[in-house]
Tab-separated table of C-alpha atoms and ligand atoms in Angstrom:
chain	number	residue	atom	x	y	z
A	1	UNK	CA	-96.473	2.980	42.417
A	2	UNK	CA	-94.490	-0.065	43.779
A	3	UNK	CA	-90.953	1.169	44.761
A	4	UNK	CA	-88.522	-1.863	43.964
A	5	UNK	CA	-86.965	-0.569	47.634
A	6	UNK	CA	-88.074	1.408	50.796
A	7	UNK	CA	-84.815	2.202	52.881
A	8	UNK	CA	-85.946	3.205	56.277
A	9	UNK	CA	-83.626	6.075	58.049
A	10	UNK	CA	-81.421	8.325	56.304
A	11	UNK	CA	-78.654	8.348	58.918
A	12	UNK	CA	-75.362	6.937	57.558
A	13	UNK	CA	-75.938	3.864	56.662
A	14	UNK	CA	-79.817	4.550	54.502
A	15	UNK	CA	-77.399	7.549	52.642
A	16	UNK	CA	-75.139	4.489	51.078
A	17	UNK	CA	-78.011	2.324	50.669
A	18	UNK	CA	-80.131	4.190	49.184
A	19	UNK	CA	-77.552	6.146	46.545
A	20	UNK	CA	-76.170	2.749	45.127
A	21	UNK	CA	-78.875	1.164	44.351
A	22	UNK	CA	-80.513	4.044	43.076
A	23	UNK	CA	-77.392	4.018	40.667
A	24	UNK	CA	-78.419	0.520	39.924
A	25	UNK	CA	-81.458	1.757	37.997
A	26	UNK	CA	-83.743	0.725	41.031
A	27	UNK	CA	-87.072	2.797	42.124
A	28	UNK	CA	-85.767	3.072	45.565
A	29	UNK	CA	-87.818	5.232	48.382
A	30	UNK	CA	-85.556	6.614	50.901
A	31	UNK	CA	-87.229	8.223	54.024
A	32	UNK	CA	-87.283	9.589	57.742
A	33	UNK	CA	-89.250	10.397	60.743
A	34	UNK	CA	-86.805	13.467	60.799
A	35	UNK	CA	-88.241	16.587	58.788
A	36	UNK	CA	-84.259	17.581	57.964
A	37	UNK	CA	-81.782	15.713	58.049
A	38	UNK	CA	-79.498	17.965	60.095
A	39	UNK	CA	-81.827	17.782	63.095
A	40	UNK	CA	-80.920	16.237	66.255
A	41	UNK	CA	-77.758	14.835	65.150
A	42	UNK	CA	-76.343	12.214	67.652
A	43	UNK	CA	-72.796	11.473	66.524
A	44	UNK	CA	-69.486	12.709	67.371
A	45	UNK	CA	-68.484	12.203	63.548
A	46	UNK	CA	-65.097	10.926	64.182
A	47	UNK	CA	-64.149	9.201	61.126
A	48	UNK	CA	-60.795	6.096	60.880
A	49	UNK	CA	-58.414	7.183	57.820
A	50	UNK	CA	-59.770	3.285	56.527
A	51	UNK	CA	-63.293	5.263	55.708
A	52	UNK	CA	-62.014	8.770	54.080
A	53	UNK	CA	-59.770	6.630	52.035
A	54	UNK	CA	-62.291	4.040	50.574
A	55	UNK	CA	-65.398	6.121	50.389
A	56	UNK	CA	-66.277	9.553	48.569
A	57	UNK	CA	-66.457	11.623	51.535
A	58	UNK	CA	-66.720	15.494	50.943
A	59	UNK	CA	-62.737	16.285	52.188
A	60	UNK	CA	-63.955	20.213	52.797
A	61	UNK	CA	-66.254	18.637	55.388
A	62	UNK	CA	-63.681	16.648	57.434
A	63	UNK	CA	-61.577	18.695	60.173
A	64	UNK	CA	-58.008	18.785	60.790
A	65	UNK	CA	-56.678	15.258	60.872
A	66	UNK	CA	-55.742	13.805	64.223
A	67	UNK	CA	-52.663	11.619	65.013
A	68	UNK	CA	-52.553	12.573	68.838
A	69	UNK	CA	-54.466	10.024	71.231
A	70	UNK	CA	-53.649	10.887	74.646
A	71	UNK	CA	-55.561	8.176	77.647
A	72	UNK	CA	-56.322	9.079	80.838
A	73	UNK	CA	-56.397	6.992	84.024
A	74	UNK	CA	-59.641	7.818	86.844
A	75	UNK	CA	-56.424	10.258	88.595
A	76	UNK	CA	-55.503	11.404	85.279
A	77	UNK	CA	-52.225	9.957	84.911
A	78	UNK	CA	-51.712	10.261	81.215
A	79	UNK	CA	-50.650	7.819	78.303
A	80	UNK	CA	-49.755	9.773	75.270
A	81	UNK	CA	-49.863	7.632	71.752
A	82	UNK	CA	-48.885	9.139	68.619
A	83	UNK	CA	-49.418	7.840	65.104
A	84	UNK	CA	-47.105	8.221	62.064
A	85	UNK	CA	-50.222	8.826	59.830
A	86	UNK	CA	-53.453	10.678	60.227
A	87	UNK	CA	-56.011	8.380	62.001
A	88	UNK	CA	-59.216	10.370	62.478
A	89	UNK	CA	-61.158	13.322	61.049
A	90	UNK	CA	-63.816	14.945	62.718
A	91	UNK	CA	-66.670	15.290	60.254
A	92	UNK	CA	-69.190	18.372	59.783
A	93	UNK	CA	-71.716	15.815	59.655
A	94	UNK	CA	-74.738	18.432	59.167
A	95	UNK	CA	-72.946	19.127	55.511
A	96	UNK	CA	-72.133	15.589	55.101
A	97	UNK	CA	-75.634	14.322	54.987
A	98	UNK	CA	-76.764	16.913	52.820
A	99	UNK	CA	-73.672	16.396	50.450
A	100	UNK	CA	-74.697	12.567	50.681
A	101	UNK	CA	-78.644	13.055	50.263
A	102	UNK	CA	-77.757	15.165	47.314
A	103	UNK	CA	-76.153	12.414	45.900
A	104	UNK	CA	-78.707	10.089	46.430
A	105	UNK	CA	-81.254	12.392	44.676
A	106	UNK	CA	-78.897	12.663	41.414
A	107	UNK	CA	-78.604	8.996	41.654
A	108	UNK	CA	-82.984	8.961	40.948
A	109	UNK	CA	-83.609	8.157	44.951
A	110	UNK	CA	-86.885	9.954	46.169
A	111	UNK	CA	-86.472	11.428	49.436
A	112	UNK	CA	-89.640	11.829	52.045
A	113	UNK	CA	-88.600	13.452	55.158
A	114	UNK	CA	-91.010	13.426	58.101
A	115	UNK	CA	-92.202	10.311	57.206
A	116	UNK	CA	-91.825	7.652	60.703
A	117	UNK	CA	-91.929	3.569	59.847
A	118	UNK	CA	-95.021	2.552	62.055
A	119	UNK	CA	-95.395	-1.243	60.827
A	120	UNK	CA	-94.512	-3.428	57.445
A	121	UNK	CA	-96.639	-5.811	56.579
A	122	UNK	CA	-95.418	-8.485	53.559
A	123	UNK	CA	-94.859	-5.480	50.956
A	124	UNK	CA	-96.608	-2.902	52.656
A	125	UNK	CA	-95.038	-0.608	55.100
A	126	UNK	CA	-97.463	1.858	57.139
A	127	UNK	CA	-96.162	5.314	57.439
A	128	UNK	CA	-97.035	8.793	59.614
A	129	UNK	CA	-96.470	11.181	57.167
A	130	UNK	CA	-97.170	14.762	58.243
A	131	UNK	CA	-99.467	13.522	61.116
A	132	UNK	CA	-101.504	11.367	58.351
A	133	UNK	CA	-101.295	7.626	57.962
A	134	UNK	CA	-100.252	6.619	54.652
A	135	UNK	CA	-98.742	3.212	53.153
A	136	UNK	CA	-96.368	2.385	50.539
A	137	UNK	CA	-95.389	-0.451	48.628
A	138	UNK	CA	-92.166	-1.768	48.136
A	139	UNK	CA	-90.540	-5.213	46.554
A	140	UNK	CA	-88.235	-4.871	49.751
A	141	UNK	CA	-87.507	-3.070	52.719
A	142	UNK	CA	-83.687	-1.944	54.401
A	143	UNK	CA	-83.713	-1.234	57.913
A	144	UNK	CA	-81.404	2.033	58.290
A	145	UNK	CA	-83.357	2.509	61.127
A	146	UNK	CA	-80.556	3.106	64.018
A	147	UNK	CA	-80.445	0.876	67.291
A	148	UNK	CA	-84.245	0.499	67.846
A	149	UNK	CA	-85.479	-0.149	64.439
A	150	UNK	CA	-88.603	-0.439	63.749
A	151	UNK	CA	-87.974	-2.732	60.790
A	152	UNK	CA	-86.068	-5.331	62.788
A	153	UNK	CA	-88.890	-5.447	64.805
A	154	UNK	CA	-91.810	-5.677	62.450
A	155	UNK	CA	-90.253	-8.387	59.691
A	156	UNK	CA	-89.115	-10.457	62.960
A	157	UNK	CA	-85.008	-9.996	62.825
A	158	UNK	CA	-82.523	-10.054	65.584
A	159	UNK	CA	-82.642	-6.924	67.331
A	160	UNK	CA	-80.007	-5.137	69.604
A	161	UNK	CA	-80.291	-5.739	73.467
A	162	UNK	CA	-76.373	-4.249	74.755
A	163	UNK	CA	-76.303	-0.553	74.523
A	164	UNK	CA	-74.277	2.935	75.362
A	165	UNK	CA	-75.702	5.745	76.170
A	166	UNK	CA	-73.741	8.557	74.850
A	167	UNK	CA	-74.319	13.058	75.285
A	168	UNK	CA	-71.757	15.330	74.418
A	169	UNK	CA	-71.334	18.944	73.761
A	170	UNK	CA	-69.859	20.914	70.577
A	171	UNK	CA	-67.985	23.992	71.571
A	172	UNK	CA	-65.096	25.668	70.314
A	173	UNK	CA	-61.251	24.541	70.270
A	174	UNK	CA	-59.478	24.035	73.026
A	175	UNK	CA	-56.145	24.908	71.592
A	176	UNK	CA	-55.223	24.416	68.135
A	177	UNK	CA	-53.302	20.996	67.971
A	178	UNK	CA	-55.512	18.799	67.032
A	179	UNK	CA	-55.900	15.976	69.877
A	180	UNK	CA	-58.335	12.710	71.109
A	181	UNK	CA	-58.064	12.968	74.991
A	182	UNK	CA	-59.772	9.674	75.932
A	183	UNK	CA	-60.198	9.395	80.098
A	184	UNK	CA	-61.048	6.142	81.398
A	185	UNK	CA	-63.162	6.463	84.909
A	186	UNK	CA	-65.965	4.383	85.612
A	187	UNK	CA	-67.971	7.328	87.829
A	188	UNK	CA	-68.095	9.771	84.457
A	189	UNK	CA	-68.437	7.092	81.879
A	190	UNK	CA	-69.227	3.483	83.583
A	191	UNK	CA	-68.282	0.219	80.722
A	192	UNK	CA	-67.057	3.463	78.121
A	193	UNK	CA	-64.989	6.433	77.923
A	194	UNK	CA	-65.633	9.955	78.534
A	195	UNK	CA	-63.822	12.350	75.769
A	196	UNK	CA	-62.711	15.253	74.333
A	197	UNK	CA	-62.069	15.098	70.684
A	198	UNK	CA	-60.716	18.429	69.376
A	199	UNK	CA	-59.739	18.780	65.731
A	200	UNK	CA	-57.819	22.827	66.123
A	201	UNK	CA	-61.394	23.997	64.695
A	202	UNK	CA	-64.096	22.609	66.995
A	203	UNK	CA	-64.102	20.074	70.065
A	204	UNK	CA	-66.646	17.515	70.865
A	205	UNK	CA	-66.569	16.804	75.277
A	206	UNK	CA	-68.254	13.871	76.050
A	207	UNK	CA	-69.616	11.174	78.095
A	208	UNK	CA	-71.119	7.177	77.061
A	209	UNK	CA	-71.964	4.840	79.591
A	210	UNK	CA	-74.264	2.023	80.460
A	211	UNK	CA	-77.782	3.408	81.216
A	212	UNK	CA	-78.398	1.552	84.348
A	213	UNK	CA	-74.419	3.000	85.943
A	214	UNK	CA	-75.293	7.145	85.584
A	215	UNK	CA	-77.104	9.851	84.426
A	216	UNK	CA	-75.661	11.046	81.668
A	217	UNK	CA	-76.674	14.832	81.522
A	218	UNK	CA	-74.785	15.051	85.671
A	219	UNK	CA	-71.683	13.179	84.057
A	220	UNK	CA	-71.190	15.383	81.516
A	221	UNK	CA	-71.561	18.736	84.003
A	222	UNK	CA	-69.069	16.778	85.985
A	223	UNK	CA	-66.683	16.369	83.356
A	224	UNK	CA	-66.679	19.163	81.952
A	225	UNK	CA	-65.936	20.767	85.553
A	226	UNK	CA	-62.887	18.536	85.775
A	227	UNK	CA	-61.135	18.655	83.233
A	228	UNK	CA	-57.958	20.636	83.235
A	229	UNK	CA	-58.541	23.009	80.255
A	230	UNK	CA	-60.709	25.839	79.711
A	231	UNK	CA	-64.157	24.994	77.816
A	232	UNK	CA	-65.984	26.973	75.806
A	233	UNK	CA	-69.991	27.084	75.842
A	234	UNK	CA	-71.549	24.982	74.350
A	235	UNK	CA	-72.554	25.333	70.387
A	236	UNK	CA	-74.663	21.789	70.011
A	237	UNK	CA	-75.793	19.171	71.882
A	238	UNK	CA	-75.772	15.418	71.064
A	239	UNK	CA	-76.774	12.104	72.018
A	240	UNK	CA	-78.076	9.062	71.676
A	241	UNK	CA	-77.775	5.028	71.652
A	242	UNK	CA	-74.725	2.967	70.799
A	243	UNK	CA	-75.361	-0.824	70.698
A	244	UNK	CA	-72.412	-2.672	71.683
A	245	UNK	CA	-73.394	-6.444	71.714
A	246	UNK	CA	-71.443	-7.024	68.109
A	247	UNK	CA	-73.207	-7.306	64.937
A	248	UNK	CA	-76.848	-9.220	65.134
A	249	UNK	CA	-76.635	-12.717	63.523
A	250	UNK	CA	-79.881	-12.823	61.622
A	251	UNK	CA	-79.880	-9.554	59.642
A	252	UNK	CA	-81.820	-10.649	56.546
A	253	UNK	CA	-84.464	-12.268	55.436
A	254	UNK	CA	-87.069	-12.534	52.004
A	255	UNK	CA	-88.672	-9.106	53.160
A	256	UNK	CA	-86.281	-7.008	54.634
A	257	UNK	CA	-82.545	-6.995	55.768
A	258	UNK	CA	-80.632	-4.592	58.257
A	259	UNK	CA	-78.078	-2.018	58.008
A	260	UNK	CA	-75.896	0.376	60.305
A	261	UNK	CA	-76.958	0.495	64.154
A	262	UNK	CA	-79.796	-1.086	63.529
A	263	UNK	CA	-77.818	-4.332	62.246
A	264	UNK	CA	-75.534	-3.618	65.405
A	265	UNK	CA	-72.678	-3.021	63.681
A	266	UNK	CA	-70.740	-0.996	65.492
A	267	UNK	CA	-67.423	-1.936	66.930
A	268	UNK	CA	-68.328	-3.555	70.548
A	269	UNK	CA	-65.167	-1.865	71.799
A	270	UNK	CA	-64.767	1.546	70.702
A	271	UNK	CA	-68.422	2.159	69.740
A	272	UNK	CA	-67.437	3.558	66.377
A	273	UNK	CA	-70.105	2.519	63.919
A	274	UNK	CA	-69.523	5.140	61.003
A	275	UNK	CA	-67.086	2.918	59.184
A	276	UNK	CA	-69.414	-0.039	59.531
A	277	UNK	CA	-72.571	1.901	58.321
A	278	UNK	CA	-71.048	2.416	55.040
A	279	UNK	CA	-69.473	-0.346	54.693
A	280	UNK	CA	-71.851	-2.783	55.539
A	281	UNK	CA	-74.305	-0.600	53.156
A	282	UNK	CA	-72.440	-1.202	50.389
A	283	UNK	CA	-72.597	-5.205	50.495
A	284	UNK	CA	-76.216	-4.720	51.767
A	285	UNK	CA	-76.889	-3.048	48.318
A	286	UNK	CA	-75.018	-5.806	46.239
A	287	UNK	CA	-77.501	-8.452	48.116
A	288	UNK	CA	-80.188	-6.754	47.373
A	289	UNK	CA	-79.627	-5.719	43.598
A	290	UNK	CA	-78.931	-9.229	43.062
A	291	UNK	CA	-81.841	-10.847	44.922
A	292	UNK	CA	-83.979	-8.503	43.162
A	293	UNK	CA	-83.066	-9.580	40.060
A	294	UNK	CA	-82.282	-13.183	40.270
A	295	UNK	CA	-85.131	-14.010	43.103
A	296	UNK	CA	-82.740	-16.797	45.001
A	297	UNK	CA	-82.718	-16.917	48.399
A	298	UNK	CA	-79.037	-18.299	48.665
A	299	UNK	CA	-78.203	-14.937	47.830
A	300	UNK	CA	-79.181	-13.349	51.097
A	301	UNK	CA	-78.000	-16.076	53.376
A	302	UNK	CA	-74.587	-14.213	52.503
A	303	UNK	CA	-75.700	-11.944	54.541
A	304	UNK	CA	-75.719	-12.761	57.775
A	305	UNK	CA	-74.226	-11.371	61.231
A	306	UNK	CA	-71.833	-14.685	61.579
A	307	UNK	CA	-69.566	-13.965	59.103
A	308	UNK	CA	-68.437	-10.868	60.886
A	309	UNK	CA	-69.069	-12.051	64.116
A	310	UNK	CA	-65.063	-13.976	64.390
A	311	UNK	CA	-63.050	-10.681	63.406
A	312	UNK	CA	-64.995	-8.597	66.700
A	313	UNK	CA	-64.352	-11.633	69.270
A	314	UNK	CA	-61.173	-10.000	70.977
A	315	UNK	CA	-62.913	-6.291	70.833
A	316	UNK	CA	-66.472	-8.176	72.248
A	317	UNK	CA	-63.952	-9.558	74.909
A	318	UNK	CA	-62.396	-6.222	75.753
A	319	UNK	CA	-65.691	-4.589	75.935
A	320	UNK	CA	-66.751	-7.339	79.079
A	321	UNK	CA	-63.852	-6.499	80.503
A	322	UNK	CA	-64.490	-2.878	80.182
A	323	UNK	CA	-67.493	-3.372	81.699
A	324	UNK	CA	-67.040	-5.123	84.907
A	325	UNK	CA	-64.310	-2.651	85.542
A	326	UNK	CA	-66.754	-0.885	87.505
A	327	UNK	CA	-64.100	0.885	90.618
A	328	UNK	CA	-61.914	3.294	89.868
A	329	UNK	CA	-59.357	1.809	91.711
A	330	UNK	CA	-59.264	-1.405	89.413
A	331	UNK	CA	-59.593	0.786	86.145
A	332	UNK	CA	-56.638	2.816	87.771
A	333	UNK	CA	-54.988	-0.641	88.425
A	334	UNK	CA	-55.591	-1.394	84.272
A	335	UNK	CA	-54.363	2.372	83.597
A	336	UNK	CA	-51.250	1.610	85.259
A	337	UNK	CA	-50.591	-1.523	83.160
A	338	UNK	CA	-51.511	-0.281	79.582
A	339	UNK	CA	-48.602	2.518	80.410
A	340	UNK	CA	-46.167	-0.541	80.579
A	341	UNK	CA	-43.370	-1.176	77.955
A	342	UNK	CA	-45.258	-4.372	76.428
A	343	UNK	CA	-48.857	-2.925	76.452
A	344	UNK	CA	-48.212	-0.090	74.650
A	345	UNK	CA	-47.912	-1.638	71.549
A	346	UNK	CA	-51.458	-2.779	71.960
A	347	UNK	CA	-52.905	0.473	72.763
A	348	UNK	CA	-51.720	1.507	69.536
A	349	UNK	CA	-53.021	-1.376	68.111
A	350	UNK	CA	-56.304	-0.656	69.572
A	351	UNK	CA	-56.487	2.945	68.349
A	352	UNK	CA	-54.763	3.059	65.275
A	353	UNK	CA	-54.453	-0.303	63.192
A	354	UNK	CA	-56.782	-0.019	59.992
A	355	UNK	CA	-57.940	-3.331	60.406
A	356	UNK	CA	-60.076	-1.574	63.185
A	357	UNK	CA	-62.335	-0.376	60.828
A	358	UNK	CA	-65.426	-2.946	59.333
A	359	UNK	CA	-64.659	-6.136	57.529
A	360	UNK	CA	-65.222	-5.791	53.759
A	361	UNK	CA	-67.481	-8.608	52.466
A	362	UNK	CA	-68.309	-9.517	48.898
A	363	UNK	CA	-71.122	-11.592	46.663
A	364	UNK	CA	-70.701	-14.574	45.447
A	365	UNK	CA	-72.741	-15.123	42.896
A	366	UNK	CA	-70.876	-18.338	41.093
A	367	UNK	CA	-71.900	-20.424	44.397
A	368	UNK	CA	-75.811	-19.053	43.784
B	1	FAD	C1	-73.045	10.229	71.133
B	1	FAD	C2	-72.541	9.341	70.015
B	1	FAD	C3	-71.291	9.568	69.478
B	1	FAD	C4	-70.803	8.733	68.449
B	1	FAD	N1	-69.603	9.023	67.918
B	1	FAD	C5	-69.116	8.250	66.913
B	1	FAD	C6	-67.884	8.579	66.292
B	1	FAD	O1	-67.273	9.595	66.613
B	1	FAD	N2	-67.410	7.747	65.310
B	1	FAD	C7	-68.092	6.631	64.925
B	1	FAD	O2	-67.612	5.897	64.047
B	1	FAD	N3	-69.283	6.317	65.480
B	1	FAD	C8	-69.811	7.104	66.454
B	1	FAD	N4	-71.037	6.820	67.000
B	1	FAD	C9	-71.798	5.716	66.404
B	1	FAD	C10	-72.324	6.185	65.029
B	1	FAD	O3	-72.833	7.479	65.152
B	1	FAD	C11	-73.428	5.263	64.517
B	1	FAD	O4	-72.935	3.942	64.516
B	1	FAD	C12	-73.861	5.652	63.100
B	1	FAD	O5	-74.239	7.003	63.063
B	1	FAD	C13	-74.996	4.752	62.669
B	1	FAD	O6	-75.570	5.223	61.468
B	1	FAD	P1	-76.979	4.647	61.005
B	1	FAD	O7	-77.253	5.281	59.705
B	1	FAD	O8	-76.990	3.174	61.123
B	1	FAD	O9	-78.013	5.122	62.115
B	1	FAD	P2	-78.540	6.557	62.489
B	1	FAD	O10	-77.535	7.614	62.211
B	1	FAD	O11	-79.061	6.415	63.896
B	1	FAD	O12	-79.758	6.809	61.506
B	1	FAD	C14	-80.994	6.206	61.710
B	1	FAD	C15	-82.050	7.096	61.094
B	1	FAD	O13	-83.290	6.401	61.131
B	1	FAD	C16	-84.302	7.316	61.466
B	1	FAD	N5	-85.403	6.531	62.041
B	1	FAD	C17	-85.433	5.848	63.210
B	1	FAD	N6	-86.598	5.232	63.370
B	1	FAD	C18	-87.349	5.526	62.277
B	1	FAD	C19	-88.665	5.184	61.866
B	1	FAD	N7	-89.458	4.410	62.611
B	1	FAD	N8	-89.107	5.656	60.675
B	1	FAD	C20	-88.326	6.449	59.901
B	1	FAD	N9	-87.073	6.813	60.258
B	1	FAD	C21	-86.589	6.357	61.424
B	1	FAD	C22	-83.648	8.279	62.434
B	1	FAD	O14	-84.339	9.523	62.467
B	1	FAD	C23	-82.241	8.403	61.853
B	1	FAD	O15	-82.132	9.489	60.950
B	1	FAD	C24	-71.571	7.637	68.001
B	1	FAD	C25	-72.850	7.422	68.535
B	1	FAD	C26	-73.338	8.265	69.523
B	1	FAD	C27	-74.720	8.020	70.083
């Protein structure tokens, strides 16, 4: 059988895919090298109100909601922000997926787990399957993939070259006011943050830096050591890659088109890419249910990495900055000045404005 799509990766951002165009009455294959989907999970799950609001998200499976942001200089000199509204749920992202893949399979999707993209080849895709080599045919192919994807790679798309490296450890609340302690010191978390994000119910302690700057599994030891509150042992590990170049501009073409991390859309400044992976999805799937059926290439030229590209150029110009910050001393220096009367305001801005969150985009089909 020819599947009208193959959706690569089930993170996120294959989840949305996946479930609305299934809902379109498409024969759409959805499929992983994982063999569950709740294995090696790398996110933190912190979610922007923008995302609960707009999208169907299982409420039972979001924590506590968070309007405390407190920001810490290298000597720990403290800036406490507080938001009128709720700004950020952690989600149980273990139940999440499943809640989401269950959707996809009333939608008609069919699900192969254990199943690893090894090339694609016109409308052909080569897959390990339970240690065998098997292929599959599909009228297209979405790259949900995550920040190495395979997909970019084989149907010739722009592929991320700026990324995080990020490990952190689940353990139990710190207290039970619900918190995001963000600490700003290059030797823990060099161009990021290191973090502890704790919801009353469970905290997430952190670390995400450039590769090249530290060793990520002696940061987060180190962190953990200094911080001032007691910390639990550890219930999970996580960890992974966050690419923080800003979204890729060539993300589509006849074959195959990108989604989530593996389209680099994440925010280049606070590496949040949940919002973006199901946001971006759901335009993805309007491309694609129209190219399908109308067969014009104008279609997909809407979707490209440019049109985003101008709403990330401040937060792509933060991020450099970020980076070269690279002595305490100077981040201590920066530290000193967000804590001033007029910068403030933009601290706030940074952390709690909903136009943080993904730019909506939409089809149009009259200029096709
Ligand atoms: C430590 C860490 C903490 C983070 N915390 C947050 C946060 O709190 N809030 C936030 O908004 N963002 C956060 N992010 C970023 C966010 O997690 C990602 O942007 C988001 O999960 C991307 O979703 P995705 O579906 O595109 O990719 P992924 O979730 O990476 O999914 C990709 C899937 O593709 C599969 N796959 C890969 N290669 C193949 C292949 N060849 N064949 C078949 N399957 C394959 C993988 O197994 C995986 O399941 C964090 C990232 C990290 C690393």
């Amino acid at each position: 059988m020819t599947y009208d799509v193959a959706v690569a990766g089930s993170g996120l951002a294959g989840l949305q895919c996946a479930r609305l165009l299934a809902s379109r009455g498409l024969r759409v294959l959805l499929f992983d090298r994982k063999p569950s989907l709740v294995q090696s999970i790398h996110t933190t799950g912190i979610f922007v109100r923008k995302t609960w609001e707009d999208f169907p998200l299982p409420d039972e499976q979001l924590g506590r909601a968070i309007r405390d942001v407190v920001l810490y200089s290298p000597a720990r000199r403290a800036l406490r922000l507080a938001a009128d509204h709720d700004e950020f749920r952690i989600g149980r992202m273990n139940w999440i997926y499943l809640y989401l893949l269950d959707q996809c399979a009333r939608a008609g999707v069919t699900w192969m787990p254990s199943a690893k993209l090894v090339a694609c080849d016109g409308d052909t895709l080569t897959i390990e399957h339970n240690r065998k080599t098997e292929t599959i045919r599909a009228r297209f192919v979405i790259g949900a993939d995550g920040a190495r994807s395979t997909v970019a790679r084989a149907a010739n798309l722009d592929r991320n070259r700026e990324m995080l490296v990020g490990l952190e450890d689940i353990v139990p609340p710190i207290d039970a006011r619900p918190a995001l302690h963000c600490f700003l010191d290059p030797r823990l978390a060099p161009g990021y943050i290191a973090w502890v994000a704790n919801d009353g119910e469970e905290a997430h302690v952190g670390v995400a830096g450039y590769r090249d700057r530290f060793d990520p599994a002696a940061a987060l030891d180190a962190f953990r050591e200094s911080l001032p509150f007691a910390i639990g042992k550890p219930i999970e590990r996580r960890g992974g890659l966050i690419p923080v170049g800003g979204i890729l501009q060539k993300i589509a073409n006849e074959r195959a088109l990108l989604v989530g991390d593996a389209a680099g859309a994440v925010s280049p400044l606070t590496a949040g890419g949940l919002d973006a992976a199901m946001r971006l999805s759901s335009f993805a799937a309007d491309v694609v249910a129209a190219y399908l059926e109308h067969g014009d290439r104008r279609i997909l030229r809407q979707y490209n990495g440019e049109r985003f590209r101008a709403r990330f150029f401040t937060r792509t110009w933060m991020r450099r900055a970020i980076r070269a910050l690279a002595h305490p001393l100077a981040m201590e220096l920066v530290c000193a000045m967000l804590r001033t009367q007029p910068l403030r305001a933009l601290d706030a801005h940074v952390y709690f404005t909903r136009g943080g969150s993904f730019p909506d985009a939409k089809l149009e089909l009259a200029t096709v």
